[in-house]
Short mmCIF file of C-alpha atoms and ligand atoms in Angstrom, two decimals:
data_model
loop_
_atom_site.label_atom_id
_atom_site.label_comp_id
_atom_site.label_asym_id
_atom_site.label_seq_id
_atom_site.Cartn_x
_atom_site.Cartn_y
_atom_site.Cartn_z
CA MET A 1 61.79 8.50 -44.55
CA SER A 2 64.04 9.70 -47.33
CA SER A 3 66.33 7.18 -48.90
CA GLN A 4 67.34 6.10 -52.36
CA ASN A 5 67.64 2.50 -51.25
CA SER A 6 64.41 0.53 -51.16
CA SER A 7 65.60 -1.75 -48.31
CA ALA A 8 66.44 1.18 -46.02
CA GLN A 9 64.14 1.08 -43.02
CA ARG A 10 63.60 2.68 -39.66
CA THR A 11 62.80 1.01 -36.36
CA LEU A 12 62.02 1.86 -32.76
CA VAL A 13 64.52 0.60 -30.18
CA LEU A 14 64.06 0.79 -26.42
CA LEU A 15 66.95 0.19 -24.04
CA LYS A 16 64.91 -0.88 -21.05
CA PRO A 17 65.35 0.28 -17.44
CA ASP A 18 67.66 -2.68 -16.65
CA ALA A 19 70.04 -1.55 -19.43
CA VAL A 20 70.12 2.00 -18.07
CA ARG A 21 70.49 0.87 -14.41
CA ARG A 22 73.29 -1.52 -15.27
CA GLY A 23 75.22 1.04 -17.30
CA LEU A 24 74.91 -0.98 -20.51
CA ILE A 25 73.47 1.61 -22.87
CA GLY A 26 76.90 2.62 -24.18
CA GLU A 27 77.78 -1.01 -24.90
CA ILE A 28 74.47 -1.64 -26.68
CA ILE A 29 74.53 1.61 -28.67
CA ALA A 30 78.12 0.82 -29.72
CA ARG A 31 76.97 -2.52 -31.16
CA ILE A 32 74.24 -0.75 -33.12
CA GLU A 33 76.53 2.03 -34.35
CA ARG A 34 79.20 -0.43 -35.53
CA LYS A 35 76.90 -1.70 -38.27
CA ALA A 36 77.89 0.11 -41.43
CA GLY A 37 75.21 2.50 -42.60
CA TRP A 38 72.98 2.33 -39.52
CA ARG A 39 72.43 5.56 -37.67
CA ILE A 40 70.52 6.79 -34.66
CA THR A 41 68.26 9.65 -35.74
CA SER A 42 66.37 10.28 -32.46
CA LEU A 43 67.45 9.46 -28.91
CA GLU A 44 65.83 10.31 -25.60
CA LEU A 45 66.12 9.11 -22.02
CA ARG A 46 62.77 9.10 -20.26
CA THR A 47 60.75 7.31 -17.62
CA LEU A 48 57.72 5.75 -19.29
CA ASP A 49 54.26 6.11 -17.82
CA ARG A 50 51.43 3.60 -17.89
CA SER A 51 49.55 5.25 -20.76
CA VAL A 52 52.56 5.10 -23.09
CA LEU A 53 53.21 1.49 -22.09
CA GLU A 54 49.57 0.55 -22.63
CA ARG A 55 49.82 1.84 -26.20
CA HIS A 56 53.23 0.32 -26.83
CA TYR A 57 52.30 -3.10 -25.42
CA ALA A 58 48.64 -3.07 -26.60
CA GLU A 59 48.89 -6.64 -27.88
CA HIS A 60 50.00 -7.90 -24.44
CA VAL A 61 47.31 -6.21 -22.31
CA GLY A 62 45.62 -8.93 -20.21
CA LYS A 63 48.43 -11.47 -20.51
CA SER A 64 49.86 -12.89 -17.28
CA PHE A 65 53.16 -11.08 -17.72
CA TYR A 66 51.61 -7.71 -18.58
CA GLU A 67 51.32 -6.07 -15.14
CA PRO A 68 54.84 -7.05 -13.95
CA LEU A 69 56.13 -5.91 -17.35
CA VAL A 70 54.53 -2.45 -16.96
CA GLU A 71 55.86 -2.19 -13.41
CA PHE A 72 59.36 -3.02 -14.61
CA MET A 73 59.21 -0.79 -17.68
CA SER A 74 58.15 2.21 -15.57
CA SER A 75 60.71 1.54 -12.82
CA GLY A 76 63.35 3.93 -14.18
CA PRO A 77 64.51 5.69 -17.32
CA THR A 78 64.43 3.98 -20.71
CA ALA A 79 66.55 5.10 -23.66
CA ALA A 80 64.18 5.35 -26.63
CA MET A 81 65.59 5.76 -30.12
CA ILE A 82 64.88 5.60 -33.81
CA VAL A 83 67.50 3.75 -35.81
CA GLU A 84 67.62 3.95 -39.59
CA GLY A 85 69.46 1.89 -42.19
CA GLU A 86 69.64 -1.17 -44.37
CA GLU A 87 67.38 -3.99 -43.15
CA VAL A 88 67.55 -2.47 -39.70
CA ILE A 89 64.31 -4.07 -38.44
CA ALA A 90 65.44 -7.70 -38.73
CA GLY A 91 69.04 -6.67 -38.15
CA ILE A 92 68.54 -5.20 -34.70
CA ARG A 93 66.37 -8.13 -33.67
CA ALA A 94 69.24 -10.41 -34.71
CA LEU A 95 71.68 -8.33 -32.62
CA ALA A 96 69.23 -8.51 -29.67
CA GLY A 97 68.77 -12.29 -29.77
CA LYS A 98 65.74 -14.31 -28.70
CA THR A 99 63.22 -12.86 -26.23
CA ASN A 100 64.19 -15.41 -23.58
CA PRO A 101 67.85 -14.59 -22.88
CA LEU A 102 68.58 -18.21 -21.95
CA GLU A 103 67.71 -19.14 -25.55
CA ALA A 104 69.57 -16.16 -27.06
CA GLY A 105 72.85 -17.07 -28.73
CA PRO A 106 76.26 -15.95 -27.52
CA GLY A 107 77.28 -12.70 -29.20
CA THR A 108 73.75 -11.32 -29.01
CA ILE A 109 72.87 -8.54 -26.56
CA ARG A 110 70.46 -10.70 -24.55
CA GLY A 111 72.67 -13.77 -24.84
CA ASP A 112 75.67 -11.89 -23.53
CA PHE A 113 74.10 -9.79 -20.78
CA ALA A 114 70.64 -10.99 -19.67
CA THR A 115 69.12 -14.03 -17.98
CA ILE A 116 65.39 -13.42 -17.51
CA THR A 117 62.71 -12.77 -20.10
CA ARG A 118 61.15 -9.66 -18.56
CA GLU A 119 64.47 -7.93 -17.99
CA ASN A 120 65.85 -8.61 -21.43
CA LEU A 121 67.48 -5.19 -21.94
CA ILE A 122 66.20 -4.21 -25.39
CA HIS A 123 63.04 -3.92 -27.44
CA ALA A 124 63.13 -3.60 -31.22
CA SER A 125 60.13 -3.35 -33.58
CA ASP A 126 59.29 -6.62 -35.33
CA SER A 127 57.94 -5.31 -38.67
CA VAL A 128 57.59 -2.19 -40.79
CA ASP A 129 54.01 -1.73 -39.52
CA SER A 130 55.03 -2.16 -35.86
CA ALA A 131 57.92 0.25 -36.34
CA GLU A 132 55.65 2.98 -37.71
CA ARG A 133 53.06 2.39 -34.96
CA GLU A 134 55.69 2.41 -32.20
CA ILE A 135 57.51 5.48 -33.57
CA LYS A 136 54.18 7.30 -33.39
CA VAL A 137 53.87 6.34 -29.70
CA PHE A 138 57.38 7.46 -28.70
CA PHE A 139 58.24 10.15 -31.23
CA PRO A 140 54.98 11.62 -32.55
CA GLY A 141 56.94 14.43 -34.16
CA ARG A 142 58.77 11.88 -36.35
CA ALA A 143 55.64 9.96 -37.45
P1 CMP B 201 59.68 -6.98 -25.79
O1 CMP B 201 60.46 -7.23 -27.02
O2 CMP B 201 59.74 -5.63 -25.19
O3 CMP B 201 58.14 -7.37 -26.03
C1 CMP B 201 57.28 -7.75 -24.99
C2 CMP B 201 58.02 -7.93 -23.71
O4 CMP B 201 57.31 -8.63 -22.73
C3 CMP B 201 59.27 -8.77 -23.95
O5 CMP B 201 60.20 -8.01 -24.65
C4 CMP B 201 59.63 -9.18 -22.53
O6 CMP B 201 60.27 -8.13 -21.84
C5 CMP B 201 58.23 -9.37 -21.95
N1 CMP B 201 57.79 -10.76 -22.02
C6 CMP B 201 57.40 -11.46 -23.11
N2 CMP B 201 57.05 -12.71 -22.77
C7 CMP B 201 57.20 -12.79 -21.44
C8 CMP B 201 57.02 -13.83 -20.49
N3 CMP B 201 56.58 -15.04 -20.86
N4 CMP B 201 57.29 -13.56 -19.20
C9 CMP B 201 57.72 -12.32 -18.82
N5 CMP B 201 57.92 -11.30 -19.68
C10 CMP B 201 57.67 -11.53 -20.97
#
């Protein structure tokens, strides 16, 4: 990534099939774009297959919620994107709110629009290492 600012970062964001089905991707993208200095540098709508999900959710394979999660995540198109900017990794997770939407604060994406943990609208990388690993899975040409 080229930047003169050492706290500039990039992250992988997925707007999950519930966001696409419910017509919320414009609303969510608008919230991301409103942050000064953040920009979307790759964006693609695609239906994810099991092999991509297995790589993306490697740490969750075998957990009780894994199979229903894969079924949900492959149930329709997902909007996958790379977002770049100042402190964007923690920043987008703050915009998203807690994983369980019932615990997510008002004003957050999950707090405002979701109610159940699996269908929580958005995924955002949780660290620099995760972001680089996940970008490789979804956008190998940008790795
Ligand atoms: P995400 O940020 O994509 O990372 C893993 C996903 O698994 C999470 O969002 C939820 O969609 C889902 N998830 C995590 N924990 C649970 C759970 N306890 N029950 C159902 N789904 C979960």
